[in-house]
Short mmCIF file of C-alpha atoms in Angstrom, two decimals:
data_model
loop_
_atom_site.label_atom_id
_atom_site.label_comp_id
_atom_site.label_asym_id
_atom_site.label_seq_id
_atom_site.Cartn_x
_atom_site.Cartn_y
_atom_site.Cartn_z
CA MET A 18 12.56 4.58 -24.04
CA MET A 19 14.45 8.13 -23.02
CA ALA A 20 14.19 8.30 -19.11
CA THR A 21 17.41 8.76 -17.49
CA LYS A 22 17.76 6.11 -14.75
CA GLU A 23 20.96 5.41 -12.60
CA GLY A 24 19.64 1.52 -11.11
CA THR A 25 21.83 -1.21 -11.24
CA ALA A 26 25.32 -0.74 -11.90
CA ALA A 27 26.23 -1.00 -15.22
CA GLY A 28 27.98 -4.36 -16.50
CA GLU A 29 25.78 -6.53 -13.89
CA ARG A 30 23.93 -9.52 -15.82
CA ASP A 31 21.13 -11.07 -13.98
CA ASP A 32 20.62 -14.79 -13.96
CA SER A 33 17.43 -14.40 -15.55
CA GLY A 34 18.91 -13.20 -18.51
CA VAL A 35 19.11 -9.43 -18.47
CA GLU A 36 22.04 -7.18 -18.32
CA VAL A 37 22.12 -3.54 -17.28
CA ARG A 38 24.52 -1.16 -19.61
CA VAL A 39 25.64 1.97 -20.00
CA ILE A 40 23.82 4.18 -23.16
CA GLY A 41 25.15 7.26 -22.56
CA HIS A 42 24.37 10.81 -22.43
CA PRO A 43 21.87 11.75 -21.21
CA ILE A 44 19.71 8.29 -20.83
CA GLY A 45 22.28 6.88 -18.50
CA LYS A 46 21.69 3.18 -18.50
CA GLY A 47 19.21 0.71 -19.44
CA LEU A 48 18.25 -3.09 -19.04
CA PHE A 49 18.72 -5.57 -21.96
CA ALA A 50 17.83 -9.01 -22.91
CA THR A 51 20.92 -11.31 -23.04
CA LYS A 52 18.01 -14.15 -24.40
CA ASN A 53 15.15 -14.34 -26.39
CA PHE A 54 11.54 -13.58 -24.62
CA LYS A 55 8.31 -14.84 -25.81
CA THR A 56 4.92 -12.71 -25.00
CA GLY A 57 4.03 -13.92 -21.54
CA ASP A 58 7.44 -14.97 -20.60
CA VAL A 59 8.79 -13.59 -17.01
CA ILE A 60 12.07 -11.64 -17.44
CA PHE A 61 12.61 -11.46 -13.85
CA GLU A 62 11.51 -11.17 -10.29
CA GLU A 63 12.34 -8.72 -7.79
CA ARG A 64 11.83 -7.56 -4.26
CA PRO A 65 12.22 -3.95 -3.55
CA LEU A 66 14.76 -2.58 -1.24
CA VAL A 67 12.15 -0.77 0.63
CA SER A 68 8.28 -0.10 0.16
CA CYS A 69 5.25 1.42 1.85
CA GLN A 70 1.49 1.43 1.71
CA PHE A 71 0.42 5.03 0.39
CA LEU A 72 -1.06 7.00 3.63
CA TRP A 73 -4.33 7.68 2.36
CA ASN A 74 -5.12 4.02 1.32
CA ALA A 75 -4.00 2.77 4.59
CA ALA A 76 -6.35 5.61 6.55
CA TYR A 77 -9.47 4.70 4.59
CA GLY A 78 -9.45 1.02 6.25
CA TYR A 79 -7.43 -0.78 2.93
CA LEU A 80 -5.65 -3.19 5.24
CA ALA A 81 -2.37 -4.59 4.24
CA CYS A 82 0.60 -6.18 5.70
CA ASP A 83 2.99 -3.12 6.86
CA PHE A 84 6.09 -4.44 5.01
CA CYS A 85 4.95 -6.71 2.10
CA ILE A 86 1.43 -4.86 1.34
CA LYS A 87 -0.15 -8.62 1.41
CA PRO A 88 -4.03 -7.89 1.83
CA LEU A 89 -5.04 -8.50 5.64
CA GLU A 90 -8.63 -8.68 4.45
CA ALA A 91 -10.28 -11.89 3.06
CA ALA A 92 -11.98 -11.39 0.02
CA GLU A 93 -15.50 -11.50 1.13
CA GLU A 94 -14.53 -8.67 3.61
CA ASN A 95 -12.85 -6.47 1.30
CA ALA A 96 -15.48 -6.65 -1.52
CA SER A 97 -18.27 -6.14 1.21
CA ARG A 98 -16.53 -2.86 2.81
CA LEU A 99 -15.88 -1.49 -0.47
CA ALA A 100 -19.36 -2.09 -1.65
CA GLN A 101 -20.59 -0.96 1.34
CA ASN A 102 -22.94 -3.69 1.51
CA PRO A 103 -23.08 -6.09 4.55
CA GLN A 104 -24.57 -8.92 3.22
CA LEU A 105 -22.51 -9.49 0.03
CA SER A 106 -21.42 -13.23 0.18
CA LEU A 107 -18.78 -14.76 -2.31
CA PRO A 108 -19.10 -18.31 -2.81
CA PHE A 109 -16.16 -20.76 -3.24
CA PRO A 110 -13.93 -19.31 -0.03
CA GLU A 111 -11.57 -21.87 -0.48
CA CYS A 112 -10.65 -19.79 -3.58
CA CYS A 113 -9.70 -17.18 -1.17
CA ASP A 114 -5.74 -16.58 -0.44
CA THR A 115 -5.95 -14.68 2.80
CA LYS A 116 -4.41 -16.94 5.76
CA LYS A 117 -5.42 -14.97 8.86
CA ASP A 118 -3.74 -17.49 11.19
CA THR A 119 -0.32 -16.31 10.50
CA PHE A 120 -1.30 -12.45 10.87
CA ILE A 121 0.71 -10.86 13.79
CA GLU A 122 1.21 -7.55 15.15
CA CYS A 123 4.25 -5.41 16.43
CA PRO A 124 4.46 -5.82 20.08
CA TYR A 125 4.72 -1.79 20.61
CA CYS A 126 2.50 -0.09 18.12
CA ASP A 127 -0.51 -1.21 16.00
CA ALA A 128 1.69 -1.96 13.03
CA SER A 129 -0.13 -5.45 11.63
CA TYR A 130 2.01 -7.98 9.64
CA CYS A 131 0.84 -11.12 7.32
CA SER A 132 3.82 -13.12 9.23
CA ARG A 133 6.25 -13.45 11.58
CA GLU A 134 8.65 -13.10 9.08
CA CYS A 135 7.62 -9.93 7.67
CA ARG A 136 7.45 -8.29 11.29
CA THR A 137 11.05 -9.45 11.70
CA SER A 138 12.28 -8.09 8.62
CA ALA A 139 10.51 -4.68 9.30
CA TRP A 140 11.67 -4.27 12.78
CA ASN A 141 15.44 -5.28 11.50
CA GLN A 142 15.31 -2.99 8.32
CA TYR A 143 13.69 0.12 9.67
CA HIS A 144 10.97 -0.24 12.30
CA GLU A 145 12.93 -0.57 15.39
CA THR A 146 13.59 3.77 14.60
CA LEU A 147 10.23 4.31 13.29
CA CYS A 148 8.16 2.40 15.69
CA LEU A 149 5.82 4.87 17.53
CA ARG A 150 6.12 2.49 20.72
CA SER A 151 2.16 3.12 21.14
CA TYR A 152 -1.22 1.59 20.52
CA MET A 153 -2.84 5.11 20.31
CA PRO A 154 -0.58 7.58 18.63
CA ASP A 155 0.58 10.55 20.15
CA PRO A 156 -0.86 13.42 17.52
CA SER A 157 2.41 15.59 19.14
CA HIS A 158 4.83 13.27 17.74
CA PRO A 159 6.97 14.08 15.01
CA LEU A 160 6.21 11.03 12.81
CA VAL A 161 2.57 11.32 13.41
CA MET A 162 2.60 15.24 12.54
CA LEU A 163 4.96 14.34 9.48
CA GLN A 164 2.40 12.02 8.18
CA GLU A 165 -0.73 14.28 8.81
CA ALA A 166 1.07 16.93 7.14
CA TRP A 167 1.58 14.72 4.03
CA LYS A 168 -1.72 13.75 3.81
CA GLN A 169 -3.08 17.31 4.20
CA MET A 170 -0.65 18.03 1.04
CA HIS A 171 -1.10 14.96 -1.30
CA TYR A 172 -4.62 13.62 -1.68
CA PRO A 173 -5.71 10.63 -3.48
CA PRO A 174 -4.99 9.51 -6.12
CA GLU A 175 -2.02 8.79 -4.61
CA THR A 176 1.54 8.40 -6.16
CA ALA A 177 3.94 8.63 -3.16
CA CYS A 178 4.35 8.59 0.33
CA VAL A 179 6.85 10.32 2.30
CA MET A 180 6.79 7.29 4.88
CA LEU A 181 8.85 5.79 2.24
CA LEU A 182 11.56 8.41 2.62
CA ALA A 183 11.38 7.83 6.23
CA ARG A 184 11.92 4.34 5.50
CA ILE A 185 15.04 5.03 3.62
CA ILE A 186 16.65 6.98 6.07
CA ALA A 187 15.88 4.27 9.10
CA THR A 188 17.46 1.55 6.65
CA VAL A 189 20.57 3.25 6.48
CA ARG A 190 20.41 4.26 10.38
CA GLN A 191 20.01 0.31 11.04
CA ALA A 192 22.26 -1.13 8.81
CA THR A 193 25.22 -2.82 9.93
CA ASP A 194 27.19 -1.44 6.76
CA LYS A 195 25.87 1.86 6.48
CA GLU A 196 28.13 3.11 3.45
CA GLY A 197 27.03 0.15 1.48
CA ALA A 198 23.00 0.88 2.57
CA MET A 199 23.53 4.43 1.35
CA ALA A 200 25.33 3.48 -1.91
CA LEU A 201 22.23 0.66 -2.76
CA PHE A 202 19.87 4.20 -2.37
CA MET A 203 22.16 6.46 -4.39
CA GLN A 204 22.22 4.30 -7.33
CA PHE A 205 18.90 5.33 -8.19
CA CYS A 206 18.64 8.77 -10.01
CA HIS A 207 18.36 11.31 -7.73
CA ARG A 208 18.71 14.88 -9.74
CA THR A 209 16.01 17.01 -8.70
CA VAL A 210 16.49 19.11 -12.21
CA ASN A 211 17.31 18.63 -15.71
CA GLU A 212 19.30 21.37 -16.27
CA GLU A 213 19.97 20.39 -20.30
CA GLU A 214 15.99 20.94 -20.62
CA GLU A 215 15.27 23.18 -17.65
CA ILE A 216 12.91 20.61 -16.23
CA ALA A 217 12.18 20.68 -12.61
CA HIS A 218 10.49 17.65 -10.91
CA LYS A 219 6.58 18.66 -10.20
CA LEU A 220 6.77 18.08 -6.55
CA LEU A 221 10.18 20.37 -6.15
CA GLY A 222 8.56 23.57 -7.66
CA GLU A 223 8.14 27.03 -5.83
CA GLU A 224 4.68 26.43 -5.19
CA PHE A 225 6.14 23.59 -2.76
CA GLN A 226 8.85 25.02 -1.20
CA ASP A 227 7.02 26.04 2.13
CA GLN A 228 5.38 22.52 2.42
CA LEU A 229 8.89 20.70 1.54
CA GLU A 230 10.86 23.12 4.49
CA ALA A 231 7.81 21.62 6.79
CA LEU A 232 8.37 18.15 5.78
CA ARG A 233 12.14 18.07 6.09
CA THR A 234 11.87 19.77 9.44
CA LEU A 235 9.91 17.14 10.50
CA MET A 236 11.82 14.33 8.92
CA GLU A 237 14.63 15.96 10.66
CA LYS A 238 13.23 15.48 14.23
CA SER A 239 11.88 11.81 13.68
CA VAL A 240 15.05 10.35 12.15
CA TRP A 241 18.09 12.73 12.58
CA ALA A 242 21.41 10.48 12.89
CA PRO A 243 24.81 11.56 12.24
CA GLU A 244 25.10 9.13 9.17
CA VAL A 245 22.07 10.48 7.34
CA ARG A 246 22.65 14.33 8.08
CA HIS A 247 23.03 14.91 4.49
CA TRP A 248 19.73 13.65 3.44
CA LEU A 249 18.14 16.18 6.12
CA THR A 250 19.61 19.28 4.67
CA PRO A 251 17.50 21.40 2.53
CA GLU A 252 19.20 20.26 -0.73
CA GLY A 253 19.76 16.70 0.21
CA PHE A 254 16.09 16.37 1.32
CA ARG A 255 14.90 17.65 -2.21
CA SER A 256 17.15 14.79 -3.71
CA LEU A 257 15.68 12.22 -1.85
CA VAL A 258 12.08 13.34 -2.63
CA ALA A 259 13.34 13.28 -6.21
CA LEU A 260 14.70 9.85 -5.93
CA VAL A 261 11.19 8.49 -4.75
CA GLY A 262 9.43 10.74 -7.21
CA THR A 263 11.52 9.71 -10.11
CA ASN A 264 11.87 5.72 -9.26
CA GLY A 265 9.18 4.40 -6.90
CA GLN A 266 7.07 1.67 -8.67
CA GLY A 267 3.64 1.42 -7.95
CA ILE A 268 2.33 -1.80 -6.39
CA GLY A 269 -1.14 -3.07 -5.67
CA THR A 270 -2.45 -6.06 -4.14
CA SER A 271 -6.19 -7.04 -3.60
CA PRO A 272 -7.68 -10.52 -2.02
CA LEU A 273 -10.74 -9.95 -4.27
CA SER A 274 -8.76 -10.25 -7.50
CA ARG A 275 -6.90 -13.10 -6.53
CA TRP A 276 -10.48 -14.60 -5.52
CA VAL A 277 -11.52 -13.93 -8.86
CA ARG A 278 -8.34 -15.48 -10.74
CA ASN A 279 -8.66 -18.55 -8.74
CA CYS A 280 -11.94 -18.86 -9.22
CA ASP A 281 -11.30 -19.25 -13.33
CA ASN A 282 -9.62 -22.27 -12.33
CA LEU A 283 -12.44 -24.19 -10.97
CA ASP A 284 -13.93 -26.97 -12.69
CA LEU A 285 -17.10 -25.87 -13.30
CA SER A 286 -20.31 -26.82 -15.59
CA GLU A 287 -21.27 -24.27 -18.22
CA GLU A 288 -24.54 -23.29 -16.06
CA GLU A 289 -22.24 -22.74 -13.12
CA ARG A 290 -19.54 -21.00 -14.75
CA LYS A 291 -22.41 -18.32 -16.18
CA LYS A 292 -24.08 -18.03 -12.71
CA LEU A 293 -20.47 -17.22 -11.09
CA ASN A 294 -19.54 -14.95 -14.06
CA LYS A 295 -22.96 -12.95 -13.51
CA LEU A 296 -22.04 -12.75 -9.44
CA ILE A 297 -18.42 -11.37 -10.45
CA ASP A 298 -20.04 -8.82 -12.48
CA ASN A 299 -22.53 -7.83 -10.15
CA VAL A 300 -19.72 -7.17 -7.49
CA TYR A 301 -17.91 -5.15 -9.46
CA ASP A 302 -20.80 -2.89 -10.52
CA GLN A 303 -21.63 -2.40 -6.83
CA LEU A 304 -17.55 -1.56 -6.40
CA GLU A 305 -17.53 0.77 -8.86
CA LYS A 306 -20.28 2.29 -7.81
CA GLU A 307 -19.11 2.86 -4.26
CA ALA A 308 -15.28 3.08 -4.48
CA GLY A 309 -14.84 3.95 -8.29
CA GLY A 310 -11.09 2.82 -9.44
CA PHE A 311 -10.01 2.46 -5.58
CA LEU A 312 -10.11 -1.05 -5.33
CA ASN A 313 -6.45 -1.82 -4.19
CA ASN A 314 -4.22 -2.03 -1.10
CA GLU A 315 -1.65 0.70 -3.18
CA GLY A 316 1.91 1.67 -2.26
CA SER A 317 5.32 2.10 -3.94
CA GLY A 318 8.55 0.65 -3.81
CA LEU A 319 12.22 0.78 -5.05
CA TYR A 320 13.53 -1.55 -7.34
CA PRO A 321 16.79 -1.78 -8.56
CA LEU A 322 16.54 -3.69 -11.52
CA GLN A 323 12.98 -2.44 -12.59
CA SER A 324 14.26 1.31 -12.15
CA SER A 325 16.87 0.36 -14.75
CA CYS A 326 14.22 -0.29 -17.58
CA ASN A 327 13.48 3.12 -19.59
CA HIS A 328 10.52 4.20 -20.73
CA SER A 329 8.89 3.54 -24.09
CA CYS A 330 5.10 4.68 -25.17
CA ASN A 331 5.35 1.15 -26.96
CA PRO A 332 6.59 -0.98 -24.26
CA ASN A 333 7.92 -4.40 -24.64
CA ALA A 334 7.42 -5.30 -20.90
CA MET A 335 5.16 -4.73 -17.82
CA PRO A 336 5.56 -5.12 -14.24
CA THR A 337 2.97 -7.40 -12.59
CA PHE A 338 2.29 -8.53 -8.68
CA PRO A 339 0.75 -11.75 -9.01
CA TYR A 340 2.10 -12.96 -5.56
CA ASN A 341 -0.19 -10.35 -4.10
CA ASN A 342 2.67 -8.46 -2.50
CA PHE A 343 5.66 -6.48 -3.01
CA GLN A 344 7.30 -8.90 -5.18
CA LEU A 345 7.64 -7.56 -8.83
CA VAL A 346 7.53 -9.84 -11.76
CA MET A 347 8.56 -8.25 -15.22
CA THR A 348 6.60 -9.94 -18.07
CA ALA A 349 7.19 -9.57 -21.45
CA VAL A 350 4.24 -8.09 -23.17
CA ARG A 351 5.57 -8.76 -26.92
CA ASP A 352 8.66 -10.98 -27.79
CA ILE A 353 11.61 -9.49 -27.07
CA SER A 354 15.05 -10.64 -29.02
CA VAL A 355 18.55 -10.93 -27.46
CA GLY A 356 20.23 -7.22 -27.33
CA GLU A 357 17.09 -5.64 -27.43
CA GLU A 358 16.36 -2.96 -24.90
CA ILE A 359 13.47 -3.66 -22.33
CA CYS A 360 11.26 -0.84 -22.08
CA VAL A 361 8.56 -0.36 -19.86
CA SER A 362 5.57 2.51 -19.73
CA TYR A 363 5.83 5.05 -16.81
CA LEU A 364 2.25 5.78 -17.61
CA ASP A 365 -0.79 4.04 -16.67
CA GLU A 366 -2.76 2.65 -19.62
CA CYS A 367 -5.00 5.52 -19.48
CA ASN A 368 -2.25 8.31 -19.79
CA LEU A 369 -0.65 5.89 -22.60
CA GLY A 370 -3.38 6.39 -24.93
CA ARG A 371 -3.80 9.97 -24.38
CA SER A 372 -2.08 12.39 -27.24
CA ARG A 373 1.92 12.83 -27.54
CA HIS A 374 1.85 16.43 -26.37
CA SER A 375 0.03 15.04 -22.94
CA ARG A 376 2.29 12.15 -22.84
CA ILE A 377 5.28 14.21 -23.11
CA ALA A 378 4.20 16.63 -20.54
CA ILE A 379 3.36 14.20 -17.79
CA LEU A 380 6.59 12.54 -18.42
CA ARG A 381 8.70 15.84 -18.05
CA GLU A 382 7.14 16.60 -14.77
CA ASN A 383 7.05 13.43 -13.41
CA TYR A 384 10.55 12.01 -14.49
CA LEU A 385 12.50 15.09 -16.05
CA PHE A 386 13.01 14.14 -19.75
CA THR A 387 11.22 14.57 -23.01
CA CYS A 388 10.20 11.30 -24.56
CA LYS A 389 11.87 10.21 -27.97
CA CYS A 390 10.55 6.70 -28.07
CA SER A 391 9.52 5.32 -31.66
CA LYS A 392 5.63 5.77 -30.77
CA CYS A 393 6.61 9.71 -30.19
CA GLU A 394 8.81 10.21 -33.26
CA GLU A 395 6.32 8.69 -35.28
CA GLN A 396 3.65 11.14 -34.02
CA ALA A 397 5.97 14.03 -33.82
CA GLY A 398 3.79 16.01 -36.68
CA GLU A 399 0.96 16.22 -34.26
CA PRO A 400 -0.44 19.39 -33.09
CA ASP A 401 1.04 20.25 -29.91
CA VAL A 402 -2.18 20.15 -27.78
CA THR A 403 -3.32 18.12 -24.62
CA SER A 404 -5.74 15.25 -25.00
CA GLU A 405 -8.10 17.97 -23.26
CA GLU A 406 -7.57 20.43 -25.80
CA GLU A 407 -8.55 18.06 -28.46
CA MET A 408 -11.70 17.07 -26.65
CA GLU A 409 -12.77 20.48 -26.31
CA GLU A 410 -12.37 21.70 -29.40
CA GLY A 411 -14.07 18.06 -30.63
CA GLU A 412 -16.98 19.46 -28.46
CA ASP A 413 -16.97 22.83 -30.02
CA ASP A 414 -16.98 21.32 -33.33
CA ASP A 415 -20.04 19.24 -32.34
CA LEU A 416 -21.85 22.68 -31.13
CA GLU A 417 -21.32 24.38 -34.19
CA ASP A 418 -22.38 21.45 -36.24
#
């Protein structure tokens, strides 16, 4: 609830029943309900200004549209690849959403898209600048070197992508109204430190200075233009890294999960349903054994309205991706009244269940604030130890017993 966000302009009201309001220093802005929402209601839907699949995710064969991150694999292909089982077969192929007859590639490079519309949108927004003009990327090309440098610095699990920065810069370069495009991105919080609390973003620590300078140099060689030169100075590049690191919303898509969801709607007998559920459980057991938690096409994007939602460790809303692409649907996870602030969790479910001290540590290094939501205030009397330390103490007690 206490994140400092600068997303959509204050006072702007969305038709779906939300309004961005100034809360005041140090929080900045927040998103508030202008009508009542029930648990499960859609609060708003939003497309990102820009998005990008994570580099290692793509390198490991997770096939997704280079614009909207929609899966480019059929459910059976996806499950077979992840389970490393060529014989794996899924029934009810009509439950697979993947329609390969619309897939198309960039005519100049190996970028693939789910539709002609996505290819055109990508080209008009940023791809004309970033296209490698080759189906066999030149290892000495600055953009190829930039991606490889990032991959060597940031191994899975991934939380950001340097190409999101490149797409932001290319979007401004290609925009007819360059000042307007710049303003769209500068509305996001992009401070590199919280001076009051003396917190610096984890990607900007002293141990990363040489890496950041190497990335900045490669980015400069790749996309420099007069209108974006301030983002390619050392300080400007740091602010861009902070913008993406602080505001990037994770995106996940999966042809298999959509197949499973569609199978839930089939009209089956009790015996047929039991047989199908057993098959699905078996498939996921295979996936867990071979792929662990890496089941989705993963990336991140910048969403103006979503970025106005402050954090709470007891959120009342959650971003979802029911269309299996980058279209974000904010959904109420409990009833929300008129005038109530709409808050999400910046932490995943696993980290949200950790101790107050652990949650605050993660939020400070990733989002530059100390959480003071109701849950954190209620747990203020807990010992200042991390979840790992608590577990270790428990193990020590067990050994003593």
